[in-house]
Coordinates of C-alpha atoms in Angstrom, one line a residue:
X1 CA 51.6 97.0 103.7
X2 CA 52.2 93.8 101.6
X3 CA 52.4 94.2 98.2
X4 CA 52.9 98.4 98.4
X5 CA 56.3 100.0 96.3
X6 CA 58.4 102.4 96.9
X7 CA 59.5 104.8 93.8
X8 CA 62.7 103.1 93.1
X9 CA 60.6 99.9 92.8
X10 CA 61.5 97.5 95.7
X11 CA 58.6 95.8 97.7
X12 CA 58.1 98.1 101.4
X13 CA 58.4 95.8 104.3
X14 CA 56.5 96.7 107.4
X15 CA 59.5 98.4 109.1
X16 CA 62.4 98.2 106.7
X17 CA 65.3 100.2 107.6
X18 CA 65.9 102.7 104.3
X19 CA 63.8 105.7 105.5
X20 CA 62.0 106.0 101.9
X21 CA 58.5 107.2 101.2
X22 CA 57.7 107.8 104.7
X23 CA 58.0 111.2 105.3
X24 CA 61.1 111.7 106.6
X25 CA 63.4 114.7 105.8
X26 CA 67.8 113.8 105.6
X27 CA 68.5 115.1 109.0
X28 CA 65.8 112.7 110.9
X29 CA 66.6 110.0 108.3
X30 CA 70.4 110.4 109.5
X31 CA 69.3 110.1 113.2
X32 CA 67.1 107.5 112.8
X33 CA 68.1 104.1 114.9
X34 CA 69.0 100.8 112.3
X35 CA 68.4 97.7 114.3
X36 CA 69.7 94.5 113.2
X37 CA 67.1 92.5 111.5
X38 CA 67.4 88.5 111.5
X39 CA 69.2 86.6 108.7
X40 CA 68.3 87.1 105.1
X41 CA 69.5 86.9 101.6
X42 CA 69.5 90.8 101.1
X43 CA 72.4 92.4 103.1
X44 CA 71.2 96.6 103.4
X45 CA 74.2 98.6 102.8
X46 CA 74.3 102.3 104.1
X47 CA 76.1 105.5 104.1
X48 CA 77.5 105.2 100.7
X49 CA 79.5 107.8 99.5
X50 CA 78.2 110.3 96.6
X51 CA 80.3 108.8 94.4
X52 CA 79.7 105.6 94.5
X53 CA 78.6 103.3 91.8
X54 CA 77.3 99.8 91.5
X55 CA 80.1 97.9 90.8
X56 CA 81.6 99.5 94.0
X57 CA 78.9 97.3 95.5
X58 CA 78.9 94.2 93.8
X59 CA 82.8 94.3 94.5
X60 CA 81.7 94.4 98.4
X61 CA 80.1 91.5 98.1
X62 CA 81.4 89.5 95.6
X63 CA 83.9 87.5 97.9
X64 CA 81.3 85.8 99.5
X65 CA 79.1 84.4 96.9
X66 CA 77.0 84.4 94.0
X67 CA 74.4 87.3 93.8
X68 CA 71.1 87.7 92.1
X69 CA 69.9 91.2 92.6
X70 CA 70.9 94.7 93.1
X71 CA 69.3 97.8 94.0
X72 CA 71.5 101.4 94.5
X73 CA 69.2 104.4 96.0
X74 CA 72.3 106.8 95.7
X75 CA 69.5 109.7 97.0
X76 CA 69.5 107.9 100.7
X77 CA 73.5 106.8 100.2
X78 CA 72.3 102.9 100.3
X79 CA 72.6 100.0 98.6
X80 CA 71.1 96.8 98.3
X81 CA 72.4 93.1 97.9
X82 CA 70.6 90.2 97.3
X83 CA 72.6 86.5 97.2
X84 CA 71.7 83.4 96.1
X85 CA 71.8 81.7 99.5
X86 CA 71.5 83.0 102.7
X87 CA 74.6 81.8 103.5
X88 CA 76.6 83.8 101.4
X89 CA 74.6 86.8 103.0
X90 CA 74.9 85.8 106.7
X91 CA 78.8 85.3 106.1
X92 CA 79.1 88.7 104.5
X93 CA 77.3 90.9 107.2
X94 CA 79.2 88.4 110.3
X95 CA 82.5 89.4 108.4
X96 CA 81.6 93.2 108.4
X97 CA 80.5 93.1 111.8
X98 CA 84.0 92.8 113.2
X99 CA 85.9 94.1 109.7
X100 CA 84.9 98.0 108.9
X101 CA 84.0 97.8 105.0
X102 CA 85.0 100.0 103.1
X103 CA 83.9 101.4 99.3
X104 CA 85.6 104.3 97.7
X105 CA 88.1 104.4 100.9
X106 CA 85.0 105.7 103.2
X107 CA 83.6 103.0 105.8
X108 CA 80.2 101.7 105.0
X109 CA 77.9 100.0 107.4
X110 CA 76.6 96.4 106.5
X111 CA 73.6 94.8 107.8
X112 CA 70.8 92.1 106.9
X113 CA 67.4 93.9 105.5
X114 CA 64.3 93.4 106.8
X115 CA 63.6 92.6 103.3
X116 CA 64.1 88.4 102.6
X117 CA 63.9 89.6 98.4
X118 CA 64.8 92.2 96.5
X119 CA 61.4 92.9 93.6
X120 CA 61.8 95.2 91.1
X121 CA 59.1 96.6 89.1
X122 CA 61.1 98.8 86.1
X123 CA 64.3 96.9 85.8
X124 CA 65.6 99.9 83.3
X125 CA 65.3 101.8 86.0
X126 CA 68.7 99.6 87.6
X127 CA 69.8 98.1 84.2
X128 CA 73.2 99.1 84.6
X129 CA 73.4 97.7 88.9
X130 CA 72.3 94.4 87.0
X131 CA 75.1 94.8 84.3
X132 CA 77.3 95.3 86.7
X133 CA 75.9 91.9 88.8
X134 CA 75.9 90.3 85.6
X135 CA 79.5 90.9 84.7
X136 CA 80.9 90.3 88.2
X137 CA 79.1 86.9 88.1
X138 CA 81.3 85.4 85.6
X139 CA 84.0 85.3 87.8
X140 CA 82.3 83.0 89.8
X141 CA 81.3 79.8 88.4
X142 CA 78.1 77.6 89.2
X143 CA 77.8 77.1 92.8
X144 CA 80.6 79.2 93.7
X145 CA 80.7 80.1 97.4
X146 CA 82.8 81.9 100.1
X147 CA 84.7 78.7 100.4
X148 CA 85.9 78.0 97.3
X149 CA 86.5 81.3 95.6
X150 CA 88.7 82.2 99.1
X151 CA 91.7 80.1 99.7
X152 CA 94.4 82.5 98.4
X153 CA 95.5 85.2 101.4
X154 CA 98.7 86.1 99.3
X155 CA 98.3 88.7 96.5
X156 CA 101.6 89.3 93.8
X157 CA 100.9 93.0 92.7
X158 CA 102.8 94.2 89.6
X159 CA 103.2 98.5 89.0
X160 CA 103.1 99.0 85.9
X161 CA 103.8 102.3 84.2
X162 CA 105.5 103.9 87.2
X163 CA 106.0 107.8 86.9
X164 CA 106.5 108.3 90.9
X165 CA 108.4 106.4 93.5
X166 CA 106.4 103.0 95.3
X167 CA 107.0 102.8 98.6
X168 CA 106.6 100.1 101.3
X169 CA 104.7 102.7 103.7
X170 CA 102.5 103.3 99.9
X171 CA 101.2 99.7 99.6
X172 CA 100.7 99.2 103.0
X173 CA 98.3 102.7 103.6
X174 CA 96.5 101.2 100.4
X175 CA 96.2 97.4 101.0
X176 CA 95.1 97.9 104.5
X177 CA 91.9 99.8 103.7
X178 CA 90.5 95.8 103.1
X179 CA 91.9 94.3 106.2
X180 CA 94.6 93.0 108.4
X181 CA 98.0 93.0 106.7
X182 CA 100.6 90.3 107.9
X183 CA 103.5 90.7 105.6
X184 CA 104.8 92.3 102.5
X185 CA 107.8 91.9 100.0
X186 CA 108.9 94.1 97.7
X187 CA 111.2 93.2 94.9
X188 CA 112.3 94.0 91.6
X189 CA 111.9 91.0 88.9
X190 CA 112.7 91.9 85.0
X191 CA 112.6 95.8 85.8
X192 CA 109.3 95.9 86.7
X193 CA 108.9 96.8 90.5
X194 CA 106.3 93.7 92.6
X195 CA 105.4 93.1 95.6
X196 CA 104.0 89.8 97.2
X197 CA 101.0 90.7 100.3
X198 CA 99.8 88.1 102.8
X199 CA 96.8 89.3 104.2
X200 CA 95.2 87.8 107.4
X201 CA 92.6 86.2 106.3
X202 CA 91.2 85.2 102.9
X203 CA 88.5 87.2 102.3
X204 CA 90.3 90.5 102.9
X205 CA 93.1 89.2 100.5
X206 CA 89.9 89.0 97.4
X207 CA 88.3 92.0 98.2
X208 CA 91.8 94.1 98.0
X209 CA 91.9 92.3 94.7
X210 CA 89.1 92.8 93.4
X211 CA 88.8 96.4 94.7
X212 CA 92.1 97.6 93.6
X213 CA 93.3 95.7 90.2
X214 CA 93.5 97.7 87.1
X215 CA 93.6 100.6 89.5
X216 CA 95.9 103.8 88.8
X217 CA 97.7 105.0 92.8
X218 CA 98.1 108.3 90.9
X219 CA 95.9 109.4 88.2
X220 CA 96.7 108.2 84.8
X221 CA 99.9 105.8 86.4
X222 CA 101.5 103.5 88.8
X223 CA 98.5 100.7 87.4
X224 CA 98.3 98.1 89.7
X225 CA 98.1 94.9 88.4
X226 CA 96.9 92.1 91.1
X227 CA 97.0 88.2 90.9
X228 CA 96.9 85.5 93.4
X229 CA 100.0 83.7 94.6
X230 CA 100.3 80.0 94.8
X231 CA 102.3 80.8 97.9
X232 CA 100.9 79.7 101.1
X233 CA 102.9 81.8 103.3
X234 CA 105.9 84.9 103.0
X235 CA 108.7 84.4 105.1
X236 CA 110.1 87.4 106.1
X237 CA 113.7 87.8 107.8
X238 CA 114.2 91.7 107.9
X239 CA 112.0 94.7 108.5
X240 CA 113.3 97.4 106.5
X241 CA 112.5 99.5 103.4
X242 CA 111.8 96.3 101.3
X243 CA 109.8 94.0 103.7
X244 CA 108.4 93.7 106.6
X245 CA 106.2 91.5 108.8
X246 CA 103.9 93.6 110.6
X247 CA 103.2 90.7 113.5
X248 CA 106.4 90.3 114.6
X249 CA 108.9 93.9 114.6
X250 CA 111.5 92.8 116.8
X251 CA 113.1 91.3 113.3
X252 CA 117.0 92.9 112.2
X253 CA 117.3 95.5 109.1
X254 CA 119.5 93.8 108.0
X255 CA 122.9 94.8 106.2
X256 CA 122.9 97.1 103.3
X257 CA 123.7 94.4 100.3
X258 CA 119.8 92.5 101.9
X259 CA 118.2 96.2 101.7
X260 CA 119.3 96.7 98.2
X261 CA 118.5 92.7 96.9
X262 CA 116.9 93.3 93.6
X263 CA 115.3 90.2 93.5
X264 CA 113.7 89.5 96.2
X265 CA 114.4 92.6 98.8
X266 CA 115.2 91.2 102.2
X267 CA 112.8 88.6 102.4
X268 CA 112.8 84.9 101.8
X269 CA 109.6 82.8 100.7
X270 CA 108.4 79.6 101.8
X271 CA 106.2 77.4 101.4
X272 CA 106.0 76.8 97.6
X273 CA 109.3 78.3 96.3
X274 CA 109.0 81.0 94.1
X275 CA 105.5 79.6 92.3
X276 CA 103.5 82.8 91.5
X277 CA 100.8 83.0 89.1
X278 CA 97.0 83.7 88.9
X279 CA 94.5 81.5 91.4
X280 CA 90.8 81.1 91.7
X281 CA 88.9 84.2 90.3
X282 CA 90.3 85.8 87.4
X283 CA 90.8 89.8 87.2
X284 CA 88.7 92.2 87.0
X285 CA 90.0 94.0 83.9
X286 CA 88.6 97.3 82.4
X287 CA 86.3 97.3 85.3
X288 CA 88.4 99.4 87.3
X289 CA 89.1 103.2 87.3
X290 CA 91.3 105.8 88.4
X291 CA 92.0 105.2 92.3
X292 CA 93.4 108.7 93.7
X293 CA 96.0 107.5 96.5
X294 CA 96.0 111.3 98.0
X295 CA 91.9 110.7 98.6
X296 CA 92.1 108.6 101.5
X297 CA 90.7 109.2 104.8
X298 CA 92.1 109.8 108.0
X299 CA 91.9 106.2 110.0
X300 CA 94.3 104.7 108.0
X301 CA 97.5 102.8 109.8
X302 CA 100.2 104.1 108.5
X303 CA 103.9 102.2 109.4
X304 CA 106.0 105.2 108.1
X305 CA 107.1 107.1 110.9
X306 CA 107.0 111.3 109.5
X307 CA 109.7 113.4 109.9
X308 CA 111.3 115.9 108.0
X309 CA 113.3 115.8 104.5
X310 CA 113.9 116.6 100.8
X311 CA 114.8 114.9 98.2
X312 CA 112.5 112.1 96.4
X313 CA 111.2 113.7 92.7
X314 CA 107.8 113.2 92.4
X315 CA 106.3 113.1 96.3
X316 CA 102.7 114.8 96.7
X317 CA 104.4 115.9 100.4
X318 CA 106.1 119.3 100.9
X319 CA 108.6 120.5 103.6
X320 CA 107.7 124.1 105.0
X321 CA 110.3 125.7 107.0
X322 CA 111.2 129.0 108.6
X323 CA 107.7 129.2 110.0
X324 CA 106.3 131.6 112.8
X325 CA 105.9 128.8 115.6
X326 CA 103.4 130.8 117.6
X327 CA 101.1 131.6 114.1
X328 CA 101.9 128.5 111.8
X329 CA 98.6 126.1 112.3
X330 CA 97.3 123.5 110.3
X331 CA 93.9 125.4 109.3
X332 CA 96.5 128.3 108.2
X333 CA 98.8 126.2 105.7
X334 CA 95.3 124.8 104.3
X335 CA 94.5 127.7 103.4
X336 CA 97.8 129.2 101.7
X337 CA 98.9 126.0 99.8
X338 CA 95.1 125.1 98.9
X339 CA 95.6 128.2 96.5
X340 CA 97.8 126.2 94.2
X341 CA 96.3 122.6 95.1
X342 CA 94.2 120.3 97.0
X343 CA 96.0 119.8 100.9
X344 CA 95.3 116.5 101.9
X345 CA 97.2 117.0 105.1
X346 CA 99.5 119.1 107.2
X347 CA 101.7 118.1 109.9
X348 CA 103.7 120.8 112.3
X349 CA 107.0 118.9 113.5
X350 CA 106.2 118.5 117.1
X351 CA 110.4 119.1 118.2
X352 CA 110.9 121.8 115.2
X353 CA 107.7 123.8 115.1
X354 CA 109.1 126.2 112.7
X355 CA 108.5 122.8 110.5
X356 CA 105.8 121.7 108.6
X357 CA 104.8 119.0 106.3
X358 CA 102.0 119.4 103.7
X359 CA 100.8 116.2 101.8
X360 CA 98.8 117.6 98.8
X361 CA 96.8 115.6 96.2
X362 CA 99.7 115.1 94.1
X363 CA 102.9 115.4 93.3
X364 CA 102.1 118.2 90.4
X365 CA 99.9 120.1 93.1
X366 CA 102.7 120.0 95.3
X367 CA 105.2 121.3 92.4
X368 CA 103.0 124.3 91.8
X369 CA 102.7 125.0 95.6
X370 CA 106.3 124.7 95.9
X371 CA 107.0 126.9 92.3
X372 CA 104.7 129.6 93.8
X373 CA 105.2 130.1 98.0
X374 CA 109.0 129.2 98.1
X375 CA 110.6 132.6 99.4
X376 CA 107.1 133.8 100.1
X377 CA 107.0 136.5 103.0
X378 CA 103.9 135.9 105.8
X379 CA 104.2 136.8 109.5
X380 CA 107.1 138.5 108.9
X381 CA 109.3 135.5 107.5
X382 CA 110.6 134.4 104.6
X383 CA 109.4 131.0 104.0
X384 CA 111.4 127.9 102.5
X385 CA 108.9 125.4 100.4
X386 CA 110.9 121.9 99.0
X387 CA 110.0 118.6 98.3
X388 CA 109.8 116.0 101.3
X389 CA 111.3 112.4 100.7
X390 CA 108.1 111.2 102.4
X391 CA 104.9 110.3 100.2
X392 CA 102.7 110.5 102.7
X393 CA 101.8 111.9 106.4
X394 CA 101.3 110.0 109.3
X395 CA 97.9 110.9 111.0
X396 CA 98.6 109.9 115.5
X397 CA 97.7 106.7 116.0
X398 CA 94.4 106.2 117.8
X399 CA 94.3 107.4 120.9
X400 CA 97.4 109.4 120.7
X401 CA 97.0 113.3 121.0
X402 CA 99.5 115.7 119.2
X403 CA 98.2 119.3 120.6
X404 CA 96.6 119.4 117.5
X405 CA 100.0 119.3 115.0
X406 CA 98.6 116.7 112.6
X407 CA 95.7 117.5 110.6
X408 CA 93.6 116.0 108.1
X409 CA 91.9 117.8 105.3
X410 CA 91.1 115.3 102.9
X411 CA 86.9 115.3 102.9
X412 CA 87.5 119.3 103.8
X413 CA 84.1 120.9 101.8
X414 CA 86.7 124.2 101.2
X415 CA 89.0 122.5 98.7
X416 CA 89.3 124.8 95.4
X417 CA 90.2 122.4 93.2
X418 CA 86.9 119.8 93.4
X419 CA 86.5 118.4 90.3
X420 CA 89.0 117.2 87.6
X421 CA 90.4 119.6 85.4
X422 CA 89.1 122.4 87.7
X423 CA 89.9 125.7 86.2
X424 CA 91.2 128.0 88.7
X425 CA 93.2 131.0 88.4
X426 CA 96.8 130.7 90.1
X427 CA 99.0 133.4 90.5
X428 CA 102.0 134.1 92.9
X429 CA 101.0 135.8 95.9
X430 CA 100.5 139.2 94.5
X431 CA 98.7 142.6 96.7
X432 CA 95.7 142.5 94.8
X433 CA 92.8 140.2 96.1
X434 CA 90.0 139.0 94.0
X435 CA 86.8 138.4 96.5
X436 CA 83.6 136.3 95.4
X437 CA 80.7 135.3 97.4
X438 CA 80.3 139.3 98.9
X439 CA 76.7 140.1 97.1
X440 CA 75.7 140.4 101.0
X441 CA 78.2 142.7 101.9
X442 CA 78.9 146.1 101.7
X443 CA 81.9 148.0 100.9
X444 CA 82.4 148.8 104.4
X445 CA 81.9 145.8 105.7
X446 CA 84.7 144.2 103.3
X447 CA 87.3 147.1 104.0
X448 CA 86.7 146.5 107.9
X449 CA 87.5 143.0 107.6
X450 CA 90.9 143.3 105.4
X451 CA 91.9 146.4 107.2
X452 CA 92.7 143.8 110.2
X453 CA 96.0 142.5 108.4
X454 CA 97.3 146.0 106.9
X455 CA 96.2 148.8 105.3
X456 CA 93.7 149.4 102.1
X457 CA 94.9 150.8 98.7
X458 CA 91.7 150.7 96.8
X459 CA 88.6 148.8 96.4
X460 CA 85.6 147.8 93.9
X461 CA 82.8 145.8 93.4
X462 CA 82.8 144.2 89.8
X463 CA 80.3 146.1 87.7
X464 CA 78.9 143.6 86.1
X465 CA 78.8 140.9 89.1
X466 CA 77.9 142.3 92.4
X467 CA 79.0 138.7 93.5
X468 CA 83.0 139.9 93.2
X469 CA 85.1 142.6 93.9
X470 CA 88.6 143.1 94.5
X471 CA 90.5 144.9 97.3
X472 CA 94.8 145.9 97.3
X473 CA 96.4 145.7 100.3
X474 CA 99.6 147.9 101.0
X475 CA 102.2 144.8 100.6
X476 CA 102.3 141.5 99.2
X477 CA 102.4 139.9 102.5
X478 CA 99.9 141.6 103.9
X479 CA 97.2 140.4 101.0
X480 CA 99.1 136.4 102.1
X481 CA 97.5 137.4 105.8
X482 CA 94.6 138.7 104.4
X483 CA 93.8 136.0 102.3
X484 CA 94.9 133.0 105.1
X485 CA 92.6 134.7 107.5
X486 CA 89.3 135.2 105.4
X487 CA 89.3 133.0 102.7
X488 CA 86.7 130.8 103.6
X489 CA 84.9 132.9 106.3
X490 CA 81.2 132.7 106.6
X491 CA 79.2 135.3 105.0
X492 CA 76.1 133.9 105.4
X493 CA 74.1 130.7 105.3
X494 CA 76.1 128.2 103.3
X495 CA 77.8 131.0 102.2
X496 CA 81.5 131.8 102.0
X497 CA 83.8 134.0 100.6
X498 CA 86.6 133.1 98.6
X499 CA 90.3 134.4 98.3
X500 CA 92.7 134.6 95.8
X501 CA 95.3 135.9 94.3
X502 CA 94.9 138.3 91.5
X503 CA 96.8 140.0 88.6
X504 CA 93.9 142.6 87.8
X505 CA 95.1 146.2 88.8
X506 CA 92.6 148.7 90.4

């Protein structure tokens, strides 16, 4: 099989673990077994997500050395890395093997490939993986290693243009995607809001960096701008809203006047004074993008304990009351507030079941949800829709069960809003319904489904587009029931039919 290419140009070992070229279809490729090979300079990199790109890559593996090839097969969801010296390589995948890695906020799995080089035939056909390798290598200079690009554990992160509140629980959810948090300061130095994070170990302290500087929480604000610390260690005497050492919780609150400490919250810092400035690599710069806070995944460890509330402008979270407790679910509030945004989350309040929270994408989703639904009428209430204080919803912890209360939506395939600048048409809830994806039904099929929650006005199929119709139920609320129970039903394979709202008349 020596000398033998696959497509995307890299050399075919004898039993390499990308399932290319052999015949395989996606589902057996998915099953297939991946054994651990022995050590090599290329580290395989599977289950990327579809968005992925290669600097998402290169970022992975840029803590632990220099690198001299790249190869993304974004078709298989895989990536490949090759370093200098095996070294680098074998500390990278030992790292991974006890740390989940992460790109994009999904985990990736890391392993060495059967391949010991990466050969490319058509190098336009990765010029821009080897721009990105090429760029990322100037922040590592000649002979740079795992060793001495990784001393600093402590990151200083500035916010810079801040349209929405920044949290403790905020930085914590998005720090810890890279690894073991021990402590966190937050403070407020020359009106710009900071925070100082000491990370477990060094080389989860430079990948946060790396991953996350020049990053926006929300789209187009709250930049994060990350530097090392010269501090060597964060002493931390309070847990409260301002700091907190996650190893040791027993610690006081503290009074009010240490909550409220502008400077420096209600910790104190060792070990260096108040020295603060940029270390070893330097930033990443333009290289970053938009990072979408309300797009991570459901294993994240979250310290805020949910509850219920109102208040804070600007949350992505939403309070629901005056709920039917025995017809409220999760899957049901998806379904109504995904009209007016992407739902993230929903959590029922496990002592107020007449409660719910819903975290959408962001805090202008959740302003439209809230604009639209407040004083709605479904199962034979009048709901109450407000802004929580909370940013963000707790998901149980592992291994804790909450009958099914908590729920989270976030890589849900149903969301209506999936690309930027979606175009959808939002209404109030209004008793006309506007159906698409019924080409394989018939009229009476559709009027025996709706006429489960309420009687039938009128109906028609779009002339025009046999995909679409519309149907008017008797009463507002019961087109809301309607349109909770169907939208999204299965009309066939791959197939489902949409709900909305609609202003057309009949």
């Amino acid at each position: 099989m020596d000398g033998e290419y696959y497509s995307s140009g890299v050399k075919r070992g004898n039993d390499d673990v990308m399932q290319v070229g052999n015949g395989m279809g996606d589902s057996d490729a998915k099953k297939a077994k991946f054994e651990s090979n022995g050590p090599s300079r290329v580290v395989h990199i599977r289950s990327l997500p579809s968005d992925a790109c290669d600097m998402d890559v290169v970022q992975l593996g840029l803590p632990f050395g220099k690198m001299s090839n790249i190869l993304m097969y974004k078709l298989k969801s895989q990536a490949f890395l090759e370093f200098v010296e095996e070294a680098n390589a074998v500390a990278m995948v030992n790292y991974y093997s006890t740390n989940t890695a992460y790109i994009r906020m999904k985990p990736v799995f890391v392993q060495f490939s059967n391949h010991k080089e990466l050969k490319t035939e058509n190098s336009s056909m990765n010029s821009t993986a080897q721009a990105a390798l090429q760029a990322a290598q100037g922040l590592l200079g000649p002979g740079a290693s795992i060793g001495s690009n990784c001393e600093h554990t402590i990151l200083r992160v500035i916010v810079d243009n801040v349209m929405y509140p920044v949290t403790l629980e905020v930085l914590h959810q998005l720090f810890s995607r890279y690894g073991k948090i021990s402590k966190i300061i937050t403070f407020t130095k020359n009106d710009t809001f900071q925070c100082l994070i000491q990370f477990a170990d060094p080389i989860s302290a430079t990948t946060a960096k790396e991953s996350l500087d020049s990053q926006n929480i929300y789209n187009g604000c709250n930049t994060l701008k990350i530097d090392y610390s010269r501090l060597t260690r964060l002493e931390v005497k309070y847990n409260n809203d301002k700091s907190r050492d996650f190893n040791n919780p027993d610690l006081p609150t503290g009074d009010r006047m240490d909550s409220m400490n502008g400077n420096l919250g209600a910790g104190v810092l060792g070990a260096g004074g108040m020295g603060m400035g940029m270390g070893g690599m330097g930033a990443m710069g333009g290289m970053g993008g938009n990072f979408n806070f309300g797009q991570m995944g459901n294993s994240m460890n979250m310290a805020n304990r949910m509850g219920a509330g109102q208040g804070a402008v600007g949350s992505p979270c939403i309070l629901v009351s005056n709920l039917d407790e025995q017809k409220a679910t999760p899957d049901a509030l998806f379904i109504l507030f995904g009209v007016y945004g992407n739902v993230h989350r929903v959590k029922i309040l496990f002592n107020k079941k007449d409660n719910a929270l819903v975290q959408m994408a962001d805090p202008t989703q959740a302003q439209q949800a809230i604009t639209y639904l407040d004083k709605a009428k479904i199962w034979g209430k009048q709901l109450r829709v407000a802004p929580s204080k909370h940013m963000l919803i707790q998901m149980p912890k592992d291994g804790q069960s909450d009958a099914g209360l908590t729920k989270d939506f976030v890589s849900s395939p149903h969301h209506r809003f999936k690309r930027s600048g979606s175009k959808n048409y939002i209404f109030p809830p209004t008793g006309v319904l506007h159906l698409y994806n019924v080409q394989n039904l018939e009229e009476e099929d559709i009027r025996s489904m709706f006429s489960q929650y309420g009687s039938i006005k009128a109906f028609k199929f779009f002339n025009n587009d046999r995909k679409m119709a519309l149907v008017e139920m008797s009463s507002v609320e019961e087109a809301t029931l309607a349109l909770v129970g169907l939208h999204n039903y299965q009309v066939g394979d791959s197939l489902h039919l949409r709900v909305s709202f609609s202003k057309s008349t009949i």
